[in-house]
Coordinates of C-alpha atoms in Angstrom, one line a residue:
Chain A
X1 CA 155.0 76.8 97.0
X2 CA 151.7 78.6 98.6
X3 CA 148.6 78.4 96.0
X4 CA 147.7 81.1 94.2
X5 CA 144.1 80.0 94.4
X6 CA 141.8 78.0 96.7
X7 CA 138.8 77.0 97.6
X8 CA 136.8 78.8 99.8
X9 CA 137.1 75.6 102.7
X10 CA 141.0 75.7 102.0
X11 CA 140.6 78.9 102.4
X12 CA 139.1 78.7 106.1
X13 CA 141.6 75.0 107.0
X14 CA 144.5 76.9 105.9
X15 CA 144.2 80.5 108.3
X16 CA 142.2 77.9 110.9
X17 CA 145.6 76.4 110.8
X18 CA 147.5 79.5 112.0
X19 CA 148.9 79.7 108.3
X20 CA 148.3 82.2 105.6
X21 CA 145.9 81.1 102.6
X22 CA 145.3 82.7 99.7
X23 CA 143.3 85.3 100.8
X24 CA 141.6 86.2 104.4
X25 CA 138.2 84.3 104.6
X26 CA 135.4 86.3 104.2
X27 CA 132.2 85.3 107.0
X28 CA 129.8 87.2 106.4
X29 CA 126.5 86.4 107.6
X30 CA 123.9 88.2 106.8
X31 CA 120.6 85.6 108.2
X32 CA 118.3 87.8 107.0
X33 CA 119.0 89.1 104.0
X34 CA 118.4 86.4 102.0
X35 CA 114.5 86.6 102.6
X36 CA 114.9 89.7 100.6
X37 CA 117.3 88.0 97.4
X38 CA 113.8 85.7 97.4
X39 CA 110.8 88.4 97.3
X40 CA 109.8 86.8 100.4
X41 CA 108.9 88.4 104.7
X42 CA 110.7 87.5 107.5
X43 CA 108.0 85.0 108.1
X44 CA 108.0 82.9 104.9
X45 CA 111.5 83.1 104.6
X46 CA 112.3 80.9 107.6
X47 CA 108.8 79.1 106.8
X48 CA 110.7 76.3 104.8
X49 CA 114.3 75.2 104.1
X50 CA 114.1 75.2 100.7
X51 CA 114.3 78.9 101.4
X52 CA 116.9 79.4 103.9
X53 CA 119.6 76.8 101.6
X54 CA 118.1 78.8 98.4
X55 CA 119.2 82.7 100.3
X56 CA 122.2 81.4 101.0
X57 CA 123.2 79.8 98.1
X58 CA 121.9 82.6 96.1
X59 CA 124.2 85.5 98.8
X60 CA 127.6 83.7 98.6
X61 CA 127.3 84.1 95.3
X62 CA 126.3 87.5 94.9
X63 CA 128.7 88.6 97.6
X64 CA 131.9 85.6 97.2
X65 CA 131.3 85.0 100.7
X66 CA 133.4 81.8 101.7
X67 CA 130.6 80.0 103.9
X68 CA 127.3 79.4 104.0
X69 CA 125.2 79.1 107.4
X70 CA 123.1 77.0 108.7
X71 CA 121.5 79.2 110.8
X72 CA 117.6 80.3 110.8
X73 CA 117.4 83.0 114.0
X74 CA 118.6 83.1 117.9
X75 CA 115.1 81.3 119.4
X76 CA 114.9 78.5 116.7
X77 CA 116.0 75.7 120.4
X78 CA 113.8 77.1 123.0
X79 CA 111.0 77.0 119.9
X80 CA 111.8 73.4 120.1
X81 CA 111.1 73.0 123.7
X82 CA 107.6 74.5 123.3
X83 CA 108.1 78.6 123.8
X84 CA 106.8 80.8 121.7
X85 CA 108.7 82.8 118.9
X86 CA 107.6 86.2 117.3
X87 CA 108.2 87.6 114.0
X88 CA 108.3 90.5 112.6
X89 CA 109.1 92.3 109.2
X90 CA 111.4 94.4 110.1
X91 CA 114.2 91.9 112.3
X92 CA 115.0 89.0 113.2
X93 CA 113.2 86.3 114.9
X94 CA 112.2 86.8 118.4
X95 CA 112.1 85.3 121.9
X96 CA 108.1 85.1 123.3
X97 CA 108.3 84.8 127.1
X98 CA 110.8 81.8 129.4
X99 CA 108.8 79.2 129.4
X100 CA 110.2 78.1 132.8
X101 CA 108.9 80.0 135.4
X102 CA 110.0 78.3 138.7
X103 CA 112.6 75.7 140.3
X104 CA 109.9 72.7 139.8
X105 CA 109.6 73.2 135.6
X106 CA 113.2 72.8 135.4
X107 CA 113.3 69.2 138.1
X108 CA 111.0 68.5 135.0
X109 CA 112.2 69.4 131.5
X110 CA 113.2 67.0 129.1
X111 CA 115.5 67.2 126.0
X112 CA 113.3 67.6 122.9
X113 CA 113.8 64.6 120.1
X114 CA 115.2 66.1 117.8
X115 CA 113.8 63.7 115.1
X116 CA 110.6 64.5 115.9
X117 CA 110.6 69.0 116.3
X118 CA 109.7 70.0 113.0
X119 CA 112.0 73.4 113.4
X120 CA 114.8 71.6 113.8
X121 CA 114.1 69.0 111.2
X122 CA 113.4 72.3 109.0
X123 CA 117.2 73.4 110.5
X124 CA 119.1 69.7 109.2
X125 CA 116.9 69.8 105.8
X126 CA 118.2 73.4 104.9
X127 CA 121.8 72.4 105.9
X128 CA 121.1 69.0 104.1
X129 CA 120.4 70.8 100.7
X130 CA 123.1 72.8 100.9
X131 CA 126.0 70.9 102.0
X132 CA 124.5 69.5 98.4
X133 CA 124.8 72.4 96.2
X134 CA 128.1 72.8 97.7
X135 CA 129.9 70.2 97.9
X136 CA 133.2 70.4 99.5
X137 CA 134.0 73.8 98.0
X138 CA 132.6 76.5 101.2
X139 CA 132.2 75.3 105.0
X140 CA 129.1 74.7 106.2
X141 CA 128.3 76.3 109.9
X142 CA 125.9 74.8 112.3
X143 CA 124.9 77.0 114.8
X144 CA 124.4 75.5 119.1
X145 CA 123.4 77.8 121.8
X146 CA 125.3 76.8 124.8
X147 CA 124.5 74.4 127.4
X148 CA 125.4 78.0 129.6
X149 CA 123.8 80.5 127.5
X150 CA 120.3 78.7 126.8
X151 CA 118.8 79.7 129.7
X152 CA 118.7 83.5 128.7
X153 CA 116.0 82.2 126.7
X154 CA 114.0 79.1 129.2
X155 CA 113.8 81.4 131.1
X156 CA 115.0 84.7 131.6
X157 CA 118.2 86.7 132.2
X158 CA 117.2 88.0 135.0
X159 CA 116.2 85.3 137.1
X160 CA 119.2 83.0 135.0
X161 CA 121.6 84.9 136.7
X162 CA 119.5 84.5 140.1
X163 CA 119.9 81.0 139.9
X164 CA 123.9 80.8 139.2
X165 CA 124.6 82.5 142.0
X166 CA 121.8 81.4 144.1
X167 CA 120.2 78.0 144.1
X168 CA 123.5 76.2 142.6
X169 CA 122.5 72.0 142.3
X170 CA 119.1 73.8 140.3
X171 CA 121.9 75.4 137.8
X172 CA 123.7 72.0 137.4
X173 CA 120.5 70.1 136.6
X174 CA 120.1 72.4 134.1
X175 CA 123.3 72.1 132.4
X176 CA 122.8 68.5 132.4
X177 CA 119.8 69.1 130.5
X178 CA 120.7 71.6 128.2
X179 CA 124.6 69.9 127.6
X180 CA 122.7 66.9 126.5
X181 CA 120.5 68.9 124.3
X182 CA 123.5 70.8 123.0
X183 CA 125.5 67.6 121.3
X184 CA 122.5 66.2 120.1
X185 CA 122.1 69.0 118.6
X186 CA 125.3 70.1 117.0
X187 CA 125.9 66.5 116.0
X188 CA 122.8 66.1 114.4
X189 CA 123.5 69.3 111.8
X190 CA 127.1 67.8 112.0
X191 CA 125.5 64.6 110.3
X192 CA 123.6 66.5 107.5
X193 CA 126.1 68.0 106.5
X194 CA 127.7 71.0 108.2
X195 CA 131.3 71.0 108.6
X196 CA 131.9 73.2 111.3
X197 CA 129.4 74.0 114.9
X198 CA 129.4 77.8 115.9
X199 CA 129.3 77.1 119.5
X200 CA 127.3 80.3 120.7
X201 CA 128.3 81.3 124.0
X202 CA 127.5 84.9 125.1
X203 CA 127.0 84.4 129.0
X204 CA 130.5 82.6 129.1
X205 CA 132.0 86.4 127.6
X206 CA 133.6 89.0 130.3
X207 CA 130.9 91.6 129.2
X208 CA 128.3 88.8 131.5
X209 CA 130.3 87.0 133.4
X210 CA 133.1 87.8 135.7
X211 CA 135.9 85.2 135.5
X212 CA 136.0 83.6 138.0
X213 CA 132.1 82.8 137.5
X214 CA 133.2 81.4 134.3
X215 CA 136.4 79.4 135.2
X216 CA 133.8 77.0 137.8
X217 CA 130.6 77.6 135.1
X218 CA 130.6 78.1 131.3
X219 CA 134.0 77.2 130.7
X220 CA 134.2 73.4 132.3
X221 CA 130.4 73.2 130.5
X222 CA 132.1 73.9 126.7
X223 CA 135.1 71.8 127.7
X224 CA 132.4 69.0 128.3
X225 CA 130.5 70.0 125.8
X226 CA 132.6 70.9 122.9
X227 CA 135.0 67.3 123.6
X228 CA 131.5 65.6 122.7
X229 CA 130.6 67.3 119.7
X230 CA 131.9 65.2 116.7
X231 CA 133.5 67.9 114.6
X232 CA 135.6 71.1 114.7
X233 CA 134.2 74.0 116.6
X234 CA 133.8 78.2 116.7
X235 CA 132.7 79.7 119.8
X236 CA 131.3 82.8 120.1
X237 CA 130.8 86.6 122.1
X238 CA 127.8 87.2 120.2
X239 CA 129.5 91.0 120.8
X240 CA 130.6 90.0 124.3
X241 CA 133.9 91.2 125.1
X242 CA 136.5 88.0 125.4
X243 CA 139.7 89.2 126.1
X244 CA 140.4 88.3 129.9
X245 CA 139.5 84.5 129.1
X246 CA 140.6 84.8 125.7
X247 CA 143.5 82.3 126.9
X248 CA 140.9 80.1 128.7
X249 CA 138.8 79.6 125.8
X250 CA 141.2 78.2 124.0
X251 CA 141.5 75.7 126.7
X252 CA 138.1 74.4 125.5
X253 CA 139.0 73.0 122.7
X254 CA 137.2 75.1 119.9
X255 CA 139.0 76.5 116.6
X256 CA 138.1 79.8 116.7
X257 CA 136.1 83.1 119.5
X258 CA 134.0 85.2 117.2
X259 CA 135.1 88.7 119.4
X260 CA 133.2 92.1 119.6
X261 CA 134.6 95.7 118.4
X262 CA 134.5 97.1 122.2
X263 CA 137.5 95.0 122.1
X264 CA 140.8 96.0 119.9
X265 CA 141.0 93.9 117.5
X266 CA 145.5 93.7 117.7
X267 CA 145.5 92.5 121.0
X268 CA 143.3 89.4 121.1
X269 CA 145.0 88.8 117.7
X270 CA 148.7 89.2 119.9
X271 CA 147.1 87.4 122.8
X272 CA 145.2 84.7 121.1
X273 CA 148.2 83.9 118.1
X274 CA 149.5 80.4 117.4
X275 CA 146.9 79.4 120.2
X276 CA 143.2 80.2 118.4
X277 CA 141.9 81.5 115.5
X278 CA 139.7 84.8 116.0
X279 CA 136.1 85.8 114.2
X280 CA 135.0 89.6 113.6
X281 CA 134.4 92.2 114.8
X282 CA 132.7 94.4 112.6
X283 CA 129.8 96.0 114.5
X284 CA 127.0 95.3 112.2
X285 CA 124.8 98.1 114.3
X286 CA 126.6 100.6 113.3
X287 CA 127.3 98.6 109.5
X288 CA 123.6 99.5 108.9
X289 CA 124.9 103.7 108.7
X290 CA 128.2 103.6 107.2
X291 CA 128.5 104.4 103.9
X292 CA 131.2 102.5 100.9
X293 CA 134.2 104.9 101.7
X294 CA 133.8 103.3 105.5
X295 CA 133.3 100.0 104.9
X296 CA 136.3 99.3 103.4
X297 CA 138.4 101.6 105.7
X298 CA 137.4 99.2 108.2
X299 CA 137.7 96.0 106.4
X300 CA 141.5 97.8 105.7
X301 CA 142.2 98.3 109.5
X302 CA 140.8 94.6 110.8
X303 CA 143.3 93.3 107.8
X304 CA 146.6 95.2 109.0
X305 CA 145.6 94.4 112.2
X306 CA 144.8 91.1 112.8
X307 CA 145.0 88.7 110.2
X308 CA 149.0 88.8 109.5
X309 CA 150.6 84.5 110.0
X310 CA 146.9 83.6 109.4
X311 CA 144.2 82.9 111.9
X312 CA 141.7 85.1 111.6
X313 CA 138.6 85.3 109.3
X314 CA 136.7 88.6 109.0
X315 CA 133.4 88.7 109.9
X316 CA 130.7 90.9 112.2
X317 CA 130.8 90.6 115.6
X318 CA 127.3 89.3 116.5
X319 CA 127.0 86.5 114.0
X320 CA 123.8 88.1 112.2
X321 CA 123.4 91.0 110.7
X322 CA 120.8 93.3 111.1
X323 CA 118.7 93.1 108.8
X324 CA 118.7 97.0 108.2
X325 CA 122.1 97.2 106.7
X326 CA 122.3 97.9 102.8
X327 CA 123.4 95.2 100.0
X328 CA 125.9 98.0 98.9
X329 CA 127.7 98.1 102.5
X330 CA 128.1 94.5 102.1
X331 CA 129.6 94.3 98.2
X332 CA 131.9 97.2 99.4
X333 CA 133.2 95.1 102.2
X334 CA 133.3 92.2 100.1
X335 CA 135.1 94.0 97.6
X336 CA 137.6 95.2 100.5
X337 CA 138.8 92.0 101.7
X338 CA 138.6 90.7 98.2
X339 CA 141.1 93.6 96.9
X340 CA 143.0 94.0 100.1
X341 CA 142.9 90.3 102.1
X342 CA 145.3 88.7 99.1
X343 CA 147.8 87.3 101.5
X344 CA 151.3 88.1 101.8
X345 CA 149.9 91.0 103.0
X346 CA 152.6 93.6 101.9
X347 CA 150.7 96.4 102.5
X348 CA 149.9 96.0 105.9
X349 CA 153.1 96.7 107.1
X350 CA 153.5 100.1 106.8
X351 CA 149.4 100.9 107.3
X352 CA 147.8 104.2 108.8
X353 CA 144.4 104.5 109.4
Chain B
X1 CA 134.9 104.3 162.4
X2 CA 136.3 104.3 158.2
X3 CA 136.5 107.1 155.6
X4 CA 133.2 107.6 153.6
X5 CA 135.4 106.9 150.7
X6 CA 136.5 103.4 152.2
X7 CA 132.9 102.2 153.3
X8 CA 131.9 102.9 149.7
X9 CA 135.2 100.3 149.0
X10 CA 133.5 98.4 151.5
X11 CA 130.9 97.9 149.8
X12 CA 131.8 97.8 146.2
X13 CA 133.5 95.2 147.1
X14 CA 130.7 93.5 149.3
X15 CA 127.7 93.8 146.2
X16 CA 130.4 92.0 143.1
X17 CA 131.6 89.3 145.7
X18 CA 127.2 89.1 145.5
X19 CA 127.8 88.3 148.8
X20 CA 124.7 89.7 150.9
X21 CA 125.5 89.3 154.8
X22 CA 128.3 91.5 154.2
X23 CA 126.8 93.8 152.7
X24 CA 124.2 93.6 155.0
X25 CA 126.7 94.0 157.4
X26 CA 128.1 97.8 156.4
X27 CA 124.9 99.2 155.8
X28 CA 123.9 98.1 159.7
X29 CA 127.0 99.9 160.9
X30 CA 126.5 102.2 158.5
X31 CA 123.2 103.0 160.3
X32 CA 124.7 103.8 163.8
X33 CA 126.4 107.0 162.0
X34 CA 124.0 108.2 159.4
X35 CA 120.5 109.0 158.2
X36 CA 119.0 106.4 156.0
X37 CA 118.3 108.8 153.4
X38 CA 122.2 109.9 153.4
X39 CA 123.1 106.3 153.7
X40 CA 121.3 106.2 150.2
X41 CA 123.1 108.8 148.5
X42 CA 126.4 108.8 149.7
X43 CA 126.8 105.0 149.9
X44 CA 124.7 102.6 147.9
X45 CA 124.0 105.4 145.0
X46 CA 128.2 106.0 144.5
X47 CA 128.4 102.1 144.4
X48 CA 126.6 101.5 142.1
X49 CA 127.6 104.2 140.6
X50 CA 131.5 103.0 140.2
X51 CA 129.8 100.0 139.5
X52 CA 128.2 100.7 136.5
X53 CA 131.4 102.5 135.3
X54 CA 133.0 99.8 136.2
X55 CA 130.5 98.0 133.7
X56 CA 130.6 100.4 130.8
X57 CA 134.8 99.9 131.0
X58 CA 134.8 96.2 130.9
X59 CA 136.1 95.5 133.8
X60 CA 132.8 94.0 136.0
X61 CA 130.2 91.7 133.8
X62 CA 126.9 91.9 134.0
X63 CA 126.0 89.3 136.5
X64 CA 127.5 91.8 138.9
X65 CA 126.0 95.0 138.1
X66 CA 122.4 93.1 138.3
X67 CA 122.6 90.8 141.3
X68 CA 124.1 94.1 142.9
X69 CA 120.9 96.5 142.3
X70 CA 118.9 93.5 143.8
X71 CA 120.8 93.2 147.0
X72 CA 119.9 96.8 147.2
X73 CA 117.1 97.1 146.6
X74 CA 116.5 94.0 149.1
X75 CA 118.7 95.8 151.9
X76 CA 116.6 99.5 151.4
X77 CA 113.4 96.9 151.5
X78 CA 114.5 95.3 154.8
X79 CA 117.0 97.4 157.0
X80 CA 115.9 100.5 156.2
X81 CA 112.2 99.3 155.4
X82 CA 111.2 102.9 156.0
X83 CA 112.9 105.2 154.0
X84 CA 110.9 107.4 151.6
X85 CA 111.8 108.4 148.4
X86 CA 114.9 111.4 149.0
X87 CA 113.3 112.5 145.3
X88 CA 111.5 115.1 144.4
X89 CA 109.2 114.3 141.5
X90 CA 109.6 111.0 140.9
X91 CA 106.5 110.0 141.1
X92 CA 106.3 111.5 137.4
X93 CA 108.7 108.6 136.1
X94 CA 108.2 105.5 134.1
X95 CA 110.5 102.6 133.5
X96 CA 109.6 99.8 130.2
X97 CA 111.3 97.2 127.6
X98 CA 109.8 98.8 124.6
X99 CA 108.3 95.7 122.4
X100 CA 110.7 92.2 123.6
X101 CA 111.3 90.0 126.9
X102 CA 115.0 90.8 127.8
X103 CA 113.9 92.9 131.0
X104 CA 117.0 92.4 132.3
X105 CA 118.4 95.7 131.1
X106 CA 114.6 97.3 133.1
X107 CA 115.7 95.8 135.8
X108 CA 119.2 96.7 136.7
X109 CA 117.8 100.9 135.9
X110 CA 114.8 99.8 138.2
X111 CA 116.7 98.4 141.2
X112 CA 119.3 100.9 141.1
X113 CA 116.8 104.5 140.5
X114 CA 114.7 102.9 143.0
X115 CA 117.7 102.3 145.1
X116 CA 118.8 105.8 144.6
X117 CA 115.4 106.8 145.8
X118 CA 113.9 107.1 143.2
X119 CA 109.7 106.1 142.6
X120 CA 109.4 105.2 138.8
X121 CA 106.0 103.1 137.7
X122 CA 107.2 99.8 135.4
X123 CA 105.3 99.9 132.6
X124 CA 106.4 96.3 132.1
X125 CA 108.1 94.1 129.2
X126 CA 106.9 93.0 125.0
X127 CA 105.0 97.2 125.1
X128 CA 104.2 97.3 121.2
X129 CA 104.2 101.3 120.0
X130 CA 100.2 102.5 120.7
X131 CA 100.0 101.1 123.9
X132 CA 103.2 103.0 125.0
X133 CA 101.0 105.7 124.0
X134 CA 98.5 105.1 125.5
X135 CA 99.9 104.5 128.8
X136 CA 102.3 108.3 128.3
X137 CA 98.7 109.4 128.1
X138 CA 97.4 107.8 131.0
X139 CA 99.7 107.8 133.5
X140 CA 100.9 111.6 133.0
X141 CA 105.1 111.1 133.5
X142 CA 107.2 113.5 131.9
X143 CA 110.0 111.3 131.7
X144 CA 109.6 107.9 130.2
X145 CA 113.3 104.7 130.1
X146 CA 113.1 103.1 127.3
X147 CA 115.0 99.7 127.1
X148 CA 115.5 97.4 124.3
X149 CA 118.3 94.7 123.6
X150 CA 116.8 94.6 119.2
X151 CA 117.5 96.5 117.0
X152 CA 114.4 97.4 115.1
X153 CA 113.0 97.9 119.0
X154 CA 115.4 100.7 119.0
X155 CA 114.5 101.9 115.2
X156 CA 111.2 101.8 116.4
X157 CA 111.2 104.4 118.8
X158 CA 111.7 107.0 116.5
X159 CA 107.9 106.6 115.4
X160 CA 106.6 106.0 119.1
X161 CA 108.4 110.2 119.0
X162 CA 105.9 110.8 116.6
X163 CA 102.9 109.6 117.9
X164 CA 103.3 110.9 121.1
X165 CA 104.3 114.9 119.5
X166 CA 101.2 114.5 117.2
X167 CA 99.1 114.0 120.2
X168 CA 101.1 117.2 122.0
X169 CA 102.2 114.4 125.1
X170 CA 106.0 116.4 125.8
X171 CA 107.2 113.9 127.4
X172 CA 111.6 113.4 127.8
X173 CA 112.6 109.9 126.6
X174 CA 116.1 108.5 127.8
X175 CA 117.4 105.2 126.3
X176 CA 119.7 102.7 127.0
X177 CA 120.8 99.0 125.6
X178 CA 122.4 97.3 123.2
X179 CA 121.9 99.3 120.5
X180 CA 122.5 102.5 121.2
X181 CA 126.0 100.8 123.5
X182 CA 126.8 99.6 119.8
X183 CA 125.9 103.2 117.9
X184 CA 126.1 106.1 120.2
X185 CA 124.6 108.1 118.0
X186 CA 121.9 105.6 117.1
X187 CA 119.6 108.1 119.8
X188 CA 119.8 111.2 118.5
X189 CA 118.0 109.4 115.2
X190 CA 115.5 107.8 117.1
X191 CA 114.5 110.9 118.5
X192 CA 115.4 110.4 122.1
X193 CA 116.4 113.1 124.0
X194 CA 119.2 111.3 125.9
X195 CA 121.5 108.1 125.7
X196 CA 122.5 106.2 129.0
X197 CA 125.4 103.9 129.0
X198 CA 125.0 102.2 132.7
X199 CA 121.6 102.4 135.0
X200 CA 124.2 105.2 137.3
X201 CA 123.4 107.0 133.9
X202 CA 119.9 107.0 133.9
X203 CA 120.0 108.2 137.9
X204 CA 122.2 111.0 136.4
X205 CA 120.5 112.5 133.3
X206 CA 116.7 112.2 135.5
X207 CA 118.0 113.8 138.0
X208 CA 119.1 116.6 135.7
X209 CA 115.9 116.8 133.3
X210 CA 114.0 116.7 136.5
X211 CA 115.9 120.0 137.5
X212 CA 115.4 121.8 134.4
X213 CA 111.3 121.1 134.7
X214 CA 111.6 122.6 138.2

């Protein structure tokens, strides 16, 4: 007999097991909105673990979210390697100029010690605080950028693509270093209390790499890396397309894929059904100009197309909702999931958008 | 000799395979029969356009698009060293990565623009509004191509446009980058004159704007 009410963690685990929980889980990921809740600038907000933990708790309650996130900002990992982070008042902290400028730098590269790097310790502390407050009620998601995708910030996208195609030995060396860091960083977050790791891998997406390149690079790297991460992972394409490689991603040992709004969620669901769960795929950029009515319509469509049989978590398609998305839209998304996401989904059979 | 269509297809395949030697051989063979400007206009530009369209449709990857542009630039610099700009008024064009250091989009557009015969000034990356206004004022350009990756940077183009207008600088702005791909109405909101989904779009839009100028 199906339980009528589950905790967020039970709900998520059930859907990841490709069964229908009580309701479609919601992973709303407004990473910067916690600053608004606390009346802080974005830079101040990310300066202390206490602020981010408190921000996440407030957002979770406010939007009845099914997870908390230990994610701070994209360039945090390269900050750990000594790179510059540029803050702004209205957007996510951004990476500065790449710190790898030549092949020699790659050859001499050493991974940062996680226990001696303040920006990483800050994240671990935030996860510990979240775990203490949430206990086992909801999953806490840690984030690790894949070894294959981190070089975009380490050395710049253009130089990295050239390295991939033209210097396979140096590329291989960089991957071995990055794999070690990724595994250590992911496992440190799990030890701190994260339930699962979001393996952030946009370079593997079909938007960035052709499948034949992916199979030789990102795919093999993901298999090796994910096998050493001591907890479940979800692979996120950060708005990149994944339909041509969805079957391959399922073979990397990951439990879910974060999918793009550029692809048809129904088609992806049919490819992934029973093999790998999908997470997505609301358009975070467009969301900034949605009306509450439009938000409800899009959520209903997504549920109708992808939620049947479980294996689906409703979320945005990038893993980071822009600061410009107003609260009433986040409320509308949450409200729509709570109104239309209850299983069994009797209304979806005759649903026409 | 193969038809133009067959040659474009062959060259496109060389580029998507990131096969420099094959691409060079294809152009070397062509140079026996065609003028240098014809090779650029009839083979290179159409091949790059087709690759851009494939990427837009999800049938090619960004790494292939980037390497294709790089290979074409190299070929034009080495195999066809004496090639002159085939486009008129092209020195009045500039390109910039606005506010951040994600320069891939700019490099792709720059390669394709140059391979298509345009001279384009590179205003760099991480350029902030006031500095960009100064560059436009001093550069005397007519068309500015702006590449952005971050959503806030895209929104800040509005402020840049307003500052230009307050100084009476009436240039054309073509924007491109992820935020504009994910919200196809955003370019209007930020006061741009046009939005390009691909580097080939940038070429077409620039040609159109230059024609309107003359």
